[in-house]
């Protein structure tokens, strides 16, 4: 894997449960048209399952990549309502979001399930975007770092450094998701730095330095620059602001601008 410092700024749009196939294709095509202005950034679109195919057709032959929002860890079987890693791959995805806080908090996903999904993604040659983050209550009671580290350790259980180096991580404080409340650049950097340190301790600096760590939680065009300037923030996982081509592209452009000023 390449060192994250030589990796382009990363902007992924998690469209959550928005946009049926026609609307999704329209938004994707606006983003593909504008992508030249954000050349040098890695753009990933993550529509709902039912819109993957229409978005895949639009992004084919462009530099924009496709991701899925979730998947099961088994390749096939009697799992009504689930989608397998092979199906996600077959739909044209390069990335898959694993352990998003909405899955953890609203649908009961556990650290153990997250670990199985990360392993399944890696064996299917999909890049997992492994999400973790603390709740407001955990932050207010001073348990942020403990919570993050326990999610990290459980999520990566049984993986070696080479596998871990292929993962994209996303720090998404639960209290900042969809609330308009963003972590300050210093708060985000503190956690990203801790994550990088914990990865380095467990897997060695070389592999830890390959892991791209995204920030997510009310990222907007006007806070992207100051967040991205922080040392250990390599890009963004964007929710609400990714539903409009202009704001998503502006976030990518702000990241590119900040990339040049990185310490
Ligand atoms: P918002 O950008 O809407 O806060 O959502 C963040 C998120 O959950 C991305 O996965």
Short mmCIF file of C-alpha atoms and ligand atoms in Angstrom, two decimals:
data_model
loop_
_atom_site.label_atom_id
_atom_site.label_comp_id
_atom_site.label_asym_id
_atom_site.label_seq_id
_atom_site.Cartn_x
_atom_site.Cartn_y
_atom_site.Cartn_z
CA UNK A 1 0.00 0.00 0.00
CA UNK A 2 1.10 3.54 -0.60
CA UNK A 3 1.95 5.86 2.23
CA UNK A 4 -1.04 8.08 2.96
CA UNK A 5 1.06 11.19 2.42
CA UNK A 6 1.39 10.34 -1.24
CA UNK A 7 -2.30 9.51 -1.47
CA UNK A 8 -4.67 12.14 -2.90
CA UNK A 9 -7.16 13.83 -0.56
CA UNK A 10 -10.17 11.58 -0.20
CA UNK A 11 -13.81 12.70 -0.34
CA UNK A 12 -16.54 10.09 -0.03
CA UNK A 13 -20.24 10.94 -0.21
CA UNK A 14 -22.47 8.70 1.90
CA UNK A 15 -25.93 9.28 0.44
CA UNK A 16 -27.55 7.18 3.19
CA UNK A 17 -31.23 6.36 2.42
CA UNK A 18 -31.63 9.13 -0.16
CA UNK A 19 -32.06 9.18 -3.94
CA UNK A 20 -33.79 6.55 -6.03
CA UNK A 21 -32.01 5.41 -9.19
CA UNK A 22 -32.93 8.30 -11.52
CA UNK A 23 -32.15 11.03 -8.98
CA UNK A 24 -28.94 9.27 -8.00
CA UNK A 25 -27.80 9.06 -11.63
CA UNK A 26 -28.49 12.79 -12.07
CA UNK A 27 -26.44 13.75 -9.02
CA UNK A 28 -23.63 11.39 -10.05
CA UNK A 29 -23.52 12.89 -13.51
CA UNK A 30 -23.26 16.45 -12.11
CA UNK A 31 -20.39 15.27 -9.92
CA UNK A 32 -18.64 13.50 -12.79
CA UNK A 33 -18.96 16.69 -14.91
CA UNK A 34 -17.46 18.80 -12.13
CA UNK A 35 -14.79 16.29 -11.12
CA UNK A 36 -12.19 17.90 -13.39
CA UNK A 37 -12.25 20.94 -11.08
CA UNK A 38 -11.36 18.68 -8.17
CA UNK A 39 -8.74 16.74 -10.16
CA UNK A 40 -6.22 15.26 -7.78
CA UNK A 41 -8.82 14.26 -5.18
CA UNK A 42 -10.20 10.73 -4.85
CA UNK A 43 -13.99 10.96 -5.10
CA UNK A 44 -16.21 8.10 -4.01
CA UNK A 45 -20.01 7.97 -4.30
CA UNK A 46 -21.90 5.71 -1.91
CA UNK A 47 -25.56 5.45 -2.95
CA UNK A 48 -28.20 3.08 -1.56
CA UNK A 49 -28.02 -0.48 -2.97
CA UNK A 50 -30.89 0.03 -5.39
CA UNK A 51 -29.13 2.99 -7.00
CA UNK A 52 -25.70 1.37 -7.35
CA UNK A 53 -26.34 0.22 -10.89
CA UNK A 54 -27.53 3.57 -12.23
CA UNK A 55 -24.59 5.35 -10.59
CA UNK A 56 -22.15 2.72 -11.83
CA UNK A 57 -23.18 3.45 -15.42
CA UNK A 58 -22.57 7.16 -14.90
CA UNK A 59 -19.16 6.84 -13.22
CA UNK A 60 -17.84 4.13 -15.55
CA UNK A 61 -14.83 5.51 -17.45
CA UNK A 62 -14.49 8.41 -15.02
CA UNK A 63 -12.13 8.82 -12.10
CA UNK A 64 -15.04 8.67 -9.64
CA UNK A 65 -15.30 5.43 -7.64
CA UNK A 66 -18.32 3.60 -6.25
CA UNK A 67 -18.99 2.27 -2.76
CA UNK A 68 -21.74 0.46 -0.86
CA UNK A 69 -23.12 1.44 2.54
CA UNK A 70 -23.06 -1.99 4.16
CA UNK A 71 -22.93 -5.72 3.42
CA UNK A 72 -23.12 -9.11 5.10
CA UNK A 73 -19.95 -11.11 5.78
CA UNK A 74 -21.10 -14.35 4.15
CA UNK A 75 -20.77 -14.84 0.40
CA UNK A 76 -24.23 -16.38 0.07
CA UNK A 77 -26.94 -18.15 2.03
CA UNK A 78 -30.29 -17.87 3.74
CA UNK A 79 -29.96 -14.28 4.99
CA UNK A 80 -33.14 -12.55 3.87
CA UNK A 81 -32.64 -8.86 3.21
CA UNK A 82 -28.85 -9.00 3.19
CA UNK A 83 -26.36 -8.31 0.39
CA UNK A 84 -23.12 -10.27 0.13
CA UNK A 85 -19.56 -9.08 -0.48
CA UNK A 86 -19.58 -10.81 -3.89
CA UNK A 87 -22.77 -8.94 -4.82
CA UNK A 88 -21.26 -5.63 -3.75
CA UNK A 89 -18.18 -6.37 -5.83
CA UNK A 90 -20.33 -7.47 -8.78
CA UNK A 91 -22.25 -4.17 -8.56
CA UNK A 92 -19.00 -2.37 -9.39
CA UNK A 93 -18.01 -1.18 -5.91
CA UNK A 94 -14.43 -0.61 -4.89
CA UNK A 95 -15.35 0.49 -1.35
CA UNK A 96 -17.80 -0.58 1.32
CA UNK A 97 -18.74 1.30 4.49
CA UNK A 98 -18.55 -0.95 7.54
CA UNK A 99 -19.84 -0.18 11.03
CA UNK A 100 -21.40 3.20 10.35
CA UNK A 101 -22.79 4.58 13.60
CA UNK A 102 -26.33 4.49 12.21
CA UNK A 103 -25.90 0.75 11.66
CA UNK A 104 -24.43 0.32 15.12
CA UNK A 105 -26.99 2.43 16.97
CA UNK A 106 -30.19 1.93 14.96
CA UNK A 107 -29.69 -1.62 13.72
CA UNK A 108 -27.72 -3.21 16.53
CA UNK A 109 -24.44 -3.89 14.73
CA UNK A 110 -21.76 -5.13 17.07
CA UNK A 111 -17.98 -4.88 17.07
CA UNK A 112 -17.87 -8.63 16.36
CA UNK A 113 -20.02 -8.27 13.24
CA UNK A 114 -17.97 -5.29 12.12
CA UNK A 115 -14.81 -7.40 12.42
CA UNK A 116 -16.32 -10.18 10.27
CA UNK A 117 -17.40 -7.66 7.64
CA UNK A 118 -13.97 -6.03 7.47
CA UNK A 119 -12.38 -9.45 6.92
CA UNK A 120 -14.98 -10.31 4.28
CA UNK A 121 -14.34 -7.05 2.45
CA UNK A 122 -10.58 -7.62 2.39
CA UNK A 123 -10.89 -11.18 1.12
CA UNK A 124 -13.20 -9.92 -1.66
CA UNK A 125 -10.77 -7.21 -2.65
CA UNK A 126 -13.07 -4.44 -1.48
CA UNK A 127 -11.66 -1.58 0.57
CA UNK A 128 -13.55 -1.31 3.85
CA UNK A 129 -14.30 2.17 5.17
CA UNK A 130 -14.29 1.20 8.83
CA UNK A 131 -16.30 3.71 10.90
CA UNK A 132 -15.97 4.37 14.58
CA UNK A 133 -16.83 7.16 16.97
CA UNK A 134 -18.01 8.06 20.44
CA UNK A 135 -21.42 9.22 21.63
CA UNK A 136 -21.95 12.59 23.31
CA UNK A 137 -22.28 10.90 26.66
CA UNK A 138 -18.99 9.05 26.19
CA UNK A 139 -17.25 12.29 25.24
CA UNK A 140 -18.70 14.22 28.16
CA UNK A 141 -17.62 11.57 30.62
CA UNK A 142 -14.04 11.60 29.30
CA UNK A 143 -14.27 8.16 27.67
CA UNK A 144 -13.68 9.17 24.04
CA UNK A 145 -10.26 7.63 23.61
CA UNK A 146 -11.16 4.42 25.46
CA UNK A 147 -14.24 3.98 23.31
CA UNK A 148 -12.40 4.63 20.06
CA UNK A 149 -9.57 2.28 20.96
CA UNK A 150 -11.91 -0.51 21.98
CA UNK A 151 -13.79 -0.20 18.66
CA UNK A 152 -10.46 -0.19 16.83
CA UNK A 153 -9.09 -3.26 18.58
CA UNK A 154 -12.34 -5.26 18.23
CA UNK A 155 -12.85 -4.24 14.60
CA UNK A 156 -9.35 -5.26 13.56
CA UNK A 157 -9.11 -8.42 15.67
CA UNK A 158 -7.15 -11.16 13.91
CA UNK A 159 -5.79 -8.96 11.09
CA UNK A 160 -2.09 -8.47 10.40
CA UNK A 161 -0.37 -5.20 9.53
CA UNK A 162 -0.43 -5.82 5.80
CA UNK A 163 -4.23 -6.22 5.84
CA UNK A 164 -4.71 -3.25 8.13
CA UNK A 165 -2.64 -1.06 5.81
CA UNK A 166 -5.33 -1.53 3.12
CA UNK A 167 -8.17 -0.24 5.26
CA UNK A 168 -9.70 3.22 5.17
CA UNK A 169 -10.93 4.37 8.56
CA UNK A 170 -13.51 7.02 9.35
CA UNK A 171 -13.73 8.79 12.67
CA UNK A 172 -17.33 9.94 12.99
CA UNK A 173 -18.28 11.33 16.39
CA UNK A 174 -21.92 10.31 16.83
CA UNK A 175 -22.81 13.73 18.26
CA UNK A 176 -21.57 15.44 15.07
CA UNK A 177 -23.48 13.31 12.55
CA UNK A 178 -26.33 15.17 10.90
CA UNK A 179 -26.43 17.69 13.75
CA UNK A 180 -24.55 20.61 12.18
CA UNK A 181 -22.15 20.30 15.13
CA UNK A 182 -18.67 19.52 13.88
CA UNK A 183 -15.70 18.43 15.94
CA UNK A 184 -13.21 21.29 16.00
CA UNK A 185 -10.08 20.64 13.97
CA UNK A 186 -8.19 20.16 17.27
CA UNK A 187 -10.76 17.67 18.62
CA UNK A 188 -10.70 15.69 15.38
CA UNK A 189 -6.89 15.73 15.20
CA UNK A 190 -6.63 14.52 18.77
CA UNK A 191 -8.63 11.39 17.94
CA UNK A 192 -6.99 10.86 14.54
CA UNK A 193 -3.58 11.16 16.19
CA UNK A 194 -4.59 8.62 18.85
CA UNK A 195 -5.85 6.24 16.20
CA UNK A 196 -2.65 6.55 14.20
CA UNK A 197 -0.62 6.03 17.38
CA UNK A 198 -2.63 2.93 18.35
CA UNK A 199 -2.21 1.51 14.82
CA UNK A 200 1.50 2.20 14.92
CA UNK A 201 1.91 0.51 18.30
CA UNK A 202 0.09 -2.61 17.17
CA UNK A 203 1.17 -2.95 13.55
CA UNK A 204 4.28 -0.79 13.18
CA UNK A 205 4.70 2.70 11.82
CA UNK A 206 5.07 1.70 8.19
CA UNK A 207 1.67 0.00 7.99
CA UNK A 208 0.01 2.62 10.23
CA UNK A 209 1.21 5.33 7.87
CA UNK A 210 -0.62 3.68 4.96
CA UNK A 211 -4.02 3.86 6.66
CA UNK A 212 -6.17 6.68 5.35
CA UNK A 213 -8.19 8.16 8.21
CA UNK A 214 -11.25 10.19 7.22
CA UNK A 215 -13.23 12.56 9.38
CA UNK A 216 -17.03 12.52 9.16
CA UNK A 217 -19.70 14.52 11.00
CA UNK A 218 -21.25 17.67 9.53
CA UNK A 219 -18.41 18.31 7.08
CA UNK A 220 -19.34 21.33 4.94
CA UNK A 221 -17.49 23.43 2.37
CA UNK A 222 -16.71 26.06 5.00
CA UNK A 223 -15.12 23.75 7.58
CA UNK A 224 -13.33 21.35 5.21
CA UNK A 225 -10.21 23.48 4.81
CA UNK A 226 -9.42 23.86 8.51
CA UNK A 227 -10.16 20.20 9.24
CA UNK A 228 -8.06 18.89 6.37
CA UNK A 229 -5.09 21.01 7.39
CA UNK A 230 -4.70 18.84 10.48
CA UNK A 231 -1.83 16.39 10.28
CA UNK A 232 -3.71 13.09 10.56
CA UNK A 233 -6.88 13.96 8.62
CA UNK A 234 -6.63 12.42 5.15
CA UNK A 235 -10.11 13.17 3.83
CA UNK A 236 -13.80 13.16 4.59
CA UNK A 237 -16.86 10.94 4.76
CA UNK A 238 -19.65 13.37 3.98
CA UNK A 239 -23.37 12.85 4.59
CA UNK A 240 -25.80 15.74 4.05
CA UNK A 241 -23.43 17.97 2.07
CA UNK A 242 -22.76 15.18 -0.44
CA UNK A 243 -26.36 15.30 -1.68
CA UNK A 244 -25.60 18.41 -3.69
CA UNK A 245 -22.91 18.27 -6.37
CA UNK A 246 -21.65 21.80 -5.76
CA UNK A 247 -21.13 21.40 -2.02
CA UNK A 248 -19.55 17.95 -2.36
CA UNK A 249 -17.14 19.21 -5.02
CA UNK A 250 -16.34 22.31 -2.98
CA UNK A 251 -15.42 20.09 -0.03
CA UNK A 252 -13.03 18.14 -2.27
CA UNK A 253 -11.54 21.39 -3.58
CA UNK A 254 -11.06 22.76 -0.06
CA UNK A 255 -9.27 19.54 0.86
CA UNK A 256 -6.98 19.92 -2.15
CA UNK A 257 -6.24 23.53 -1.20
CA UNK A 258 -5.44 22.51 2.39
CA UNK A 259 -3.35 19.56 1.18
CA UNK A 260 -0.81 22.02 -0.17
CA UNK A 261 -0.42 23.61 3.25
CA UNK A 262 -0.18 20.42 5.23
CA UNK A 263 2.58 20.41 7.85
P1 LIG B 1 -23.39 14.34 7.99
O1 LIG B 1 -22.29 14.88 7.09
O2 LIG B 1 -24.75 14.55 7.43
O3 LIG B 1 -23.22 14.82 9.39
O4 LIG B 1 -23.21 12.75 8.03
C1 LIG B 1 -21.96 12.23 8.32
C2 LIG B 1 -21.97 10.77 8.08
O5 LIG B 1 -22.62 10.02 8.79
C3 LIG B 1 -21.22 10.26 6.92
O6 LIG B 1 -21.14 8.88 6.94
#
